[in-house]
Amino acid sequence: DHKTIQMPIGLVSKAVGTAALPSMADLAAKKDMEGFKKTVIYTLRMIISIMVPIVFMTIVLSEQIIRIVYERGEFTIDSTYVTSYALICYIISLIGAGGTNILTQAFYALKDIKTLVNVGLISIVINIVMNILLIKPLQLGGLALASSLSLTYYFIALMYILDSKHLKSIDFEYLYRIFLKYVIASLGGAVLANYTLKFVMQFTSQKVNLISSMIELVVPSAIGFSAIAVFYKLMKLEEFDIFAEPLKRRFKRIFSR
């Protein structure tokens, strides 16, 4: 469902992008392109380092998410299977959508609205074409996958245009390496979450209800995200320290009372 996927985007990427806009606008006005580039890359890393784990974990736990949110009344278990399949096809767009929210703010700061409009129009055309091509073989999943592909194109196109037109110095090889680390860490966490889910379902599958679905969601999620955090630390990704530091300060305040 569109609202299900928009929730993490709205809570994370839009908030971060909006917060970063004044800084980017100030740097753009000063023509400090090096500072502008560092701000954009840093903000993108923060967003994508969150979105990639969410994508992998949602793929593993899609049925549990849909069951908790929607499965009641006329929304049967068959409806859950169909909708979770569509969610998996659509969740891929989370990375592109999150990155696009940041890059949109960057282009606003540069007062380059024309590029956003032009790339957006091409993205719409791609979405329509992909809908036509994918709706028959993949049905509902085809519509979701078409949206994912068009959003991913929008993000990648904006990224390359931002560099070629304004910055001319983004180290894409460095970004690819960082992204690969996010993927490897998230894949490892998702695998552990999947094994945990299978273990938990040995005890909960006898009676499917809200409580059993919550257990099937919460326990594998806790294991999976904890594992991803450990992998981030082992891979020496700075995002671990950035996210962990506020938690450390909070725990210190709690235990110092």
CSV table of C-alpha atoms in Angstrom, one decimal:
chain,number,residue,atom,x,y,z
A,1,ASP,CA,0.0,0.0,0.0
A,2,HIS,CA,1.2,3.5,-0.9
A,3,LYS,CA,0.6,4.8,2.6
A,4,THR,CA,2.6,2.0,4.2
A,5,ILE,CA,5.7,2.8,2.1
A,6,GLN,CA,5.3,6.6,2.5
A,7,MET,CA,5.5,6.5,6.3
A,8,PRO,CA,9.3,5.8,6.7
A,9,ILE,CA,10.0,8.3,3.8
A,10,GLY,CA,7.9,11.0,5.5
A,11,LEU,CA,9.3,10.4,8.9
A,12,VAL,CA,13.0,10.3,7.9
A,13,SER,CA,13.9,11.6,4.5
A,14,LYS,CA,11.6,14.5,4.3
A,15,ALA,CA,12.4,15.7,7.8
A,16,VAL,CA,16.2,15.4,7.1
A,17,GLY,CA,15.9,17.0,3.7
A,18,THR,CA,13.9,19.9,5.0
A,19,ALA,CA,16.3,20.4,7.8
A,20,ALA,CA,19.3,20.4,5.4
A,21,LEU,CA,17.7,23.0,3.0
A,22,PRO,CA,18.7,26.2,4.9
A,23,SER,CA,22.3,25.0,5.1
A,24,MET,CA,22.4,24.0,1.4
A,25,ALA,CA,20.7,27.3,0.4
A,26,ASP,CA,23.3,29.3,2.4
A,27,LEU,CA,26.2,27.4,0.8
A,28,ALA,CA,24.7,27.8,-2.6
A,29,ALA,CA,24.3,31.5,-2.1
A,30,LYS,CA,27.9,31.8,-1.1
A,31,LYS,CA,28.9,29.7,-4.1
A,32,ASP,CA,30.7,27.3,-1.7
A,33,MET,CA,30.2,24.2,-4.0
A,34,GLU,CA,32.7,22.1,-2.0
A,35,GLY,CA,30.8,22.7,1.2
A,36,PHE,CA,27.5,22.2,-0.7
A,37,LYS,CA,28.7,18.8,-2.1
A,38,LYS,CA,29.8,17.6,1.4
A,39,THR,CA,26.4,18.5,2.9
A,40,VAL,CA,24.5,16.7,0.1
A,41,ILE,CA,26.7,13.6,0.3
A,42,TYR,CA,26.6,13.5,4.1
A,43,THR,CA,22.8,13.9,4.1
A,44,LEU,CA,22.4,11.2,1.4
A,45,ARG,CA,24.5,8.8,3.4
A,46,MET,CA,22.4,9.3,6.5
A,47,ILE,CA,19.2,8.7,4.6
A,48,ILE,CA,20.4,5.7,2.5
A,49,SER,CA,22.1,4.0,5.5
A,50,ILE,CA,18.6,3.9,7.1
A,51,MET,CA,16.6,3.1,4.0
A,52,VAL,CA,18.7,0.1,2.8
A,53,PRO,CA,18.1,-1.9,6.0
A,54,ILE,CA,14.4,-1.0,6.0
A,55,VAL,CA,14.1,-2.3,2.4
A,56,PHE,CA,15.8,-5.7,3.3
A,57,MET,CA,13.9,-6.1,6.5
A,58,THR,CA,10.6,-5.3,4.9
A,59,ILE,CA,11.2,-7.9,2.2
A,60,VAL,CA,11.6,-10.5,4.9
A,61,LEU,CA,8.7,-9.4,7.1
A,62,SER,CA,6.3,-8.1,4.4
A,63,GLU,CA,3.5,-10.6,5.3
A,64,GLN,CA,3.7,-9.7,9.0
A,65,ILE,CA,3.6,-6.0,8.3
A,66,ILE,CA,0.5,-6.3,6.1
A,67,ARG,CA,-1.2,-8.7,8.4
A,68,ILE,CA,-0.9,-6.3,11.4
A,69,VAL,CA,-1.9,-3.2,9.4
A,70,TYR,CA,-4.7,-4.5,7.2
A,71,GLU,CA,-5.8,-8.1,7.9
A,72,ARG,CA,-9.3,-7.8,9.4
A,73,GLY,CA,-12.9,-8.0,8.1
A,74,GLU,CA,-13.0,-8.6,4.4
A,75,PHE,CA,-9.2,-8.3,4.1
A,76,THR,CA,-8.4,-12.0,4.2
A,77,ILE,CA,-5.1,-14.0,4.4
A,78,ASP,CA,-5.2,-14.3,0.6
A,79,SER,CA,-5.4,-10.5,0.4
A,80,THR,CA,-2.4,-10.4,2.7
A,81,TYR,CA,-0.3,-12.6,0.4
A,82,VAL,CA,-1.2,-10.4,-2.7
A,83,THR,CA,-0.6,-7.1,-0.9
A,84,SER,CA,2.7,-8.3,0.7
A,85,TYR,CA,3.9,-9.3,-2.8
A,86,ALA,CA,3.1,-5.8,-4.1
A,87,LEU,CA,4.8,-4.3,-1.0
A,88,ILE,CA,8.0,-6.2,-1.8
A,89,CYS,CA,7.9,-4.8,-5.4
A,90,TYR,CA,7.3,-1.3,-4.2
A,91,ILE,CA,9.7,-1.2,-1.2
A,92,ILE,CA,12.6,-1.1,-3.6
A,93,SER,CA,11.6,2.5,-4.4
A,94,LEU,CA,12.3,3.5,-0.8
A,95,ILE,CA,16.0,4.1,-1.5
A,96,GLY,CA,15.3,6.1,-4.6
A,97,ALA,CA,12.5,8.1,-3.0
A,98,GLY,CA,14.5,8.9,0.1
A,99,GLY,CA,17.5,10.0,-2.0
A,100,THR,CA,15.2,12.0,-4.3
A,101,ASN,CA,13.8,14.0,-1.4
A,102,ILE,CA,17.3,15.1,-0.5
A,103,LEU,CA,18.4,15.9,-4.1
A,104,THR,CA,15.1,17.8,-4.7
A,105,GLN,CA,16.1,20.1,-1.8
A,106,ALA,CA,19.6,20.5,-3.3
A,107,PHE,CA,18.1,21.6,-6.6
A,108,TYR,CA,15.7,24.0,-4.8
A,109,ALA,CA,18.7,25.5,-3.0
A,110,LEU,CA,20.5,26.0,-6.4
A,111,LYS,CA,17.3,27.5,-7.8
A,112,ASP,CA,17.4,24.9,-10.6
A,113,ILE,CA,13.7,24.0,-10.8
A,114,LYS,CA,13.8,23.4,-14.5
A,115,THR,CA,15.9,20.3,-14.1
A,116,LEU,CA,13.5,18.9,-11.5
A,117,VAL,CA,10.5,19.4,-13.9
A,118,ASN,CA,12.3,17.9,-16.9
A,119,VAL,CA,13.6,14.8,-15.1
A,120,GLY,CA,10.2,14.4,-13.4
A,121,LEU,CA,8.4,14.4,-16.7
A,122,ILE,CA,10.7,11.7,-18.1
A,123,SER,CA,10.2,9.7,-14.9
A,124,ILE,CA,6.4,9.9,-15.4
A,125,VAL,CA,6.8,8.6,-19.0
A,126,ILE,CA,9.0,5.7,-17.7
A,127,ASN,CA,6.4,4.9,-15.1
A,128,ILE,CA,3.6,4.7,-17.7
A,129,VAL,CA,5.7,2.6,-20.1
A,130,MET,CA,6.7,0.2,-17.3
A,131,ASN,CA,3.1,-0.1,-16.1
A,132,ILE,CA,2.1,-1.2,-19.6
A,133,LEU,CA,5.0,-3.7,-19.9
A,134,LEU,CA,4.7,-5.2,-16.4
A,135,ILE,CA,1.0,-5.2,-15.6
A,136,LYS,CA,0.3,-8.3,-17.5
A,137,PRO,CA,3.1,-10.6,-16.4
A,138,LEU,CA,3.3,-9.3,-12.8
A,139,GLN,CA,-0.3,-7.9,-12.2
A,140,LEU,CA,-0.4,-5.8,-9.1
A,141,GLY,CA,3.3,-6.3,-8.5
A,142,GLY,CA,3.9,-4.9,-11.9
A,143,LEU,CA,2.3,-1.5,-11.0
A,144,ALA,CA,4.4,-1.4,-7.8
A,145,LEU,CA,7.6,-2.4,-9.6
A,146,ALA,CA,7.0,0.3,-12.3
A,147,SER,CA,6.8,2.9,-9.6
A,148,SER,CA,10.0,1.6,-8.1
A,149,LEU,CA,11.8,1.7,-11.4
A,150,SER,CA,10.7,5.3,-12.2
A,151,LEU,CA,11.6,6.6,-8.8
A,152,THR,CA,15.0,4.9,-9.0
A,153,TYR,CA,15.6,6.5,-12.4
A,154,TYR,CA,14.6,9.9,-10.9
A,155,PHE,CA,17.1,9.6,-8.1
A,156,ILE,CA,20.0,8.4,-10.3
A,157,ALA,CA,19.3,11.0,-13.0
A,158,LEU,CA,19.2,13.8,-10.5
A,159,MET,CA,22.4,12.6,-8.9
A,160,TYR,CA,24.3,12.6,-12.2
A,161,ILE,CA,22.9,15.9,-13.4
A,162,LEU,CA,23.7,17.5,-10.0
A,163,ASP,CA,27.3,16.5,-10.5
A,164,SER,CA,27.7,17.2,-14.3
A,165,LYS,CA,25.8,20.6,-14.1
A,166,HIS,CA,26.7,22.0,-10.7
A,167,LEU,CA,29.4,20.1,-8.7
A,168,LYS,CA,31.6,18.3,-11.2
A,169,SER,CA,33.5,16.5,-8.4
A,170,ILE,CA,31.4,13.7,-6.9
A,171,ASP,CA,33.4,10.6,-6.2
A,172,PHE,CA,30.9,8.0,-7.5
A,173,GLU,CA,33.3,5.1,-7.0
A,174,TYR,CA,33.5,6.0,-3.3
A,175,LEU,CA,29.7,6.2,-3.1
A,176,TYR,CA,29.3,2.8,-4.8
A,177,ARG,CA,31.6,1.2,-2.2
A,178,ILE,CA,29.7,2.7,0.7
A,179,PHE,CA,26.4,1.6,-0.8
A,180,LEU,CA,27.7,-1.9,-1.2
A,181,LYS,CA,28.6,-2.0,2.5
A,182,TYR,CA,25.1,-0.9,3.3
A,183,VAL,CA,23.7,-3.7,1.2
A,184,ILE,CA,26.1,-6.4,2.6
A,185,ALA,CA,25.3,-5.4,6.2
A,186,SER,CA,21.6,-5.3,5.5
A,187,LEU,CA,21.6,-8.6,3.7
A,188,GLY,CA,23.3,-10.2,6.6
A,189,GLY,CA,20.8,-8.8,9.0
A,190,ALA,CA,17.9,-9.8,6.8
A,191,VAL,CA,19.2,-13.4,6.6
A,192,LEU,CA,19.4,-13.6,10.4
A,193,ALA,CA,15.9,-12.1,10.7
A,194,ASN,CA,14.6,-14.7,8.2
A,195,TYR,CA,16.0,-17.6,10.3
A,196,THR,CA,14.6,-16.0,13.4
A,197,LEU,CA,11.2,-15.7,11.8
A,198,LYS,CA,11.2,-19.3,10.8
A,199,PHE,CA,12.1,-20.3,14.4
A,200,VAL,CA,9.4,-18.1,15.9
A,201,MET,CA,6.8,-19.3,13.5
A,202,GLN,CA,7.2,-22.8,14.9
A,203,PHE,CA,5.5,-21.5,18.0
A,204,THR,CA,3.1,-18.9,16.6
A,205,SER,CA,1.8,-20.4,13.3
A,206,GLN,CA,-0.6,-22.7,15.2
A,207,LYS,CA,-2.9,-19.7,15.8
A,208,VAL,CA,-2.7,-16.7,13.5
A,209,ASN,CA,-3.9,-13.5,15.3
A,210,LEU,CA,-2.6,-10.0,16.1
A,211,ILE,CA,-0.4,-11.1,19.0
A,212,SER,CA,1.3,-13.9,17.1
A,213,SER,CA,1.8,-11.5,14.1
A,214,MET,CA,3.3,-8.9,16.4
A,215,ILE,CA,5.7,-11.5,17.9
A,216,GLU,CA,6.7,-12.6,14.3
A,217,LEU,CA,7.4,-8.9,13.5
A,218,VAL,CA,9.1,-7.6,16.6
A,219,VAL,CA,11.5,-10.5,17.4
A,220,PRO,CA,13.0,-10.9,14.0
A,221,SER,CA,13.1,-7.1,13.5
A,222,ALA,CA,15.1,-6.7,16.8
A,223,ILE,CA,17.5,-9.5,15.8
A,224,GLY,CA,17.9,-8.2,12.2
A,225,PHE,CA,18.4,-4.5,13.0
A,226,SER,CA,20.8,-5.3,15.9
A,227,ALA,CA,22.8,-7.5,13.5
A,228,ILE,CA,22.9,-4.7,10.9
A,229,ALA,CA,24.2,-2.2,13.6
A,230,VAL,CA,26.9,-4.7,14.5
A,231,PHE,CA,27.9,-5.1,10.8
A,232,TYR,CA,28.0,-1.3,10.4
A,233,LYS,CA,30.4,-1.1,13.3
A,234,LEU,CA,32.5,-4.0,12.0
A,235,MET,CA,32.7,-2.3,8.5
A,236,LYS,CA,33.7,0.9,10.2
A,237,LEU,CA,30.8,2.9,8.8
A,238,GLU,CA,30.7,6.3,10.5
A,239,GLU,CA,26.9,6.1,10.5
A,240,PHE,CA,27.1,3.7,13.4
A,241,ASP,CA,28.8,6.2,15.6
A,242,ILE,CA,26.5,9.1,14.4
A,243,PHE,CA,23.4,7.1,15.3
A,244,ALA,CA,24.8,5.5,18.4
A,245,GLU,CA,26.1,8.6,20.1
A,246,PRO,CA,22.7,10.1,21.0
A,247,LEU,CA,21.6,6.7,22.4
A,248,LYS,CA,24.8,6.6,24.5
A,249,ARG,CA,24.1,10.0,25.9
A,250,ARG,CA,20.5,9.1,26.7
A,251,PHE,CA,21.4,5.9,28.5
A,252,LYS,CA,24.1,7.8,30.5
A,253,ARG,CA,21.5,10.3,31.6
A,254,ILE,CA,19.0,7.5,32.6
A,255,PHE,CA,21.6,5.5,34.6
A,256,SER,CA,23.2,8.6,36.2
A,257,ARG,CA,19.9,9.6,37.9
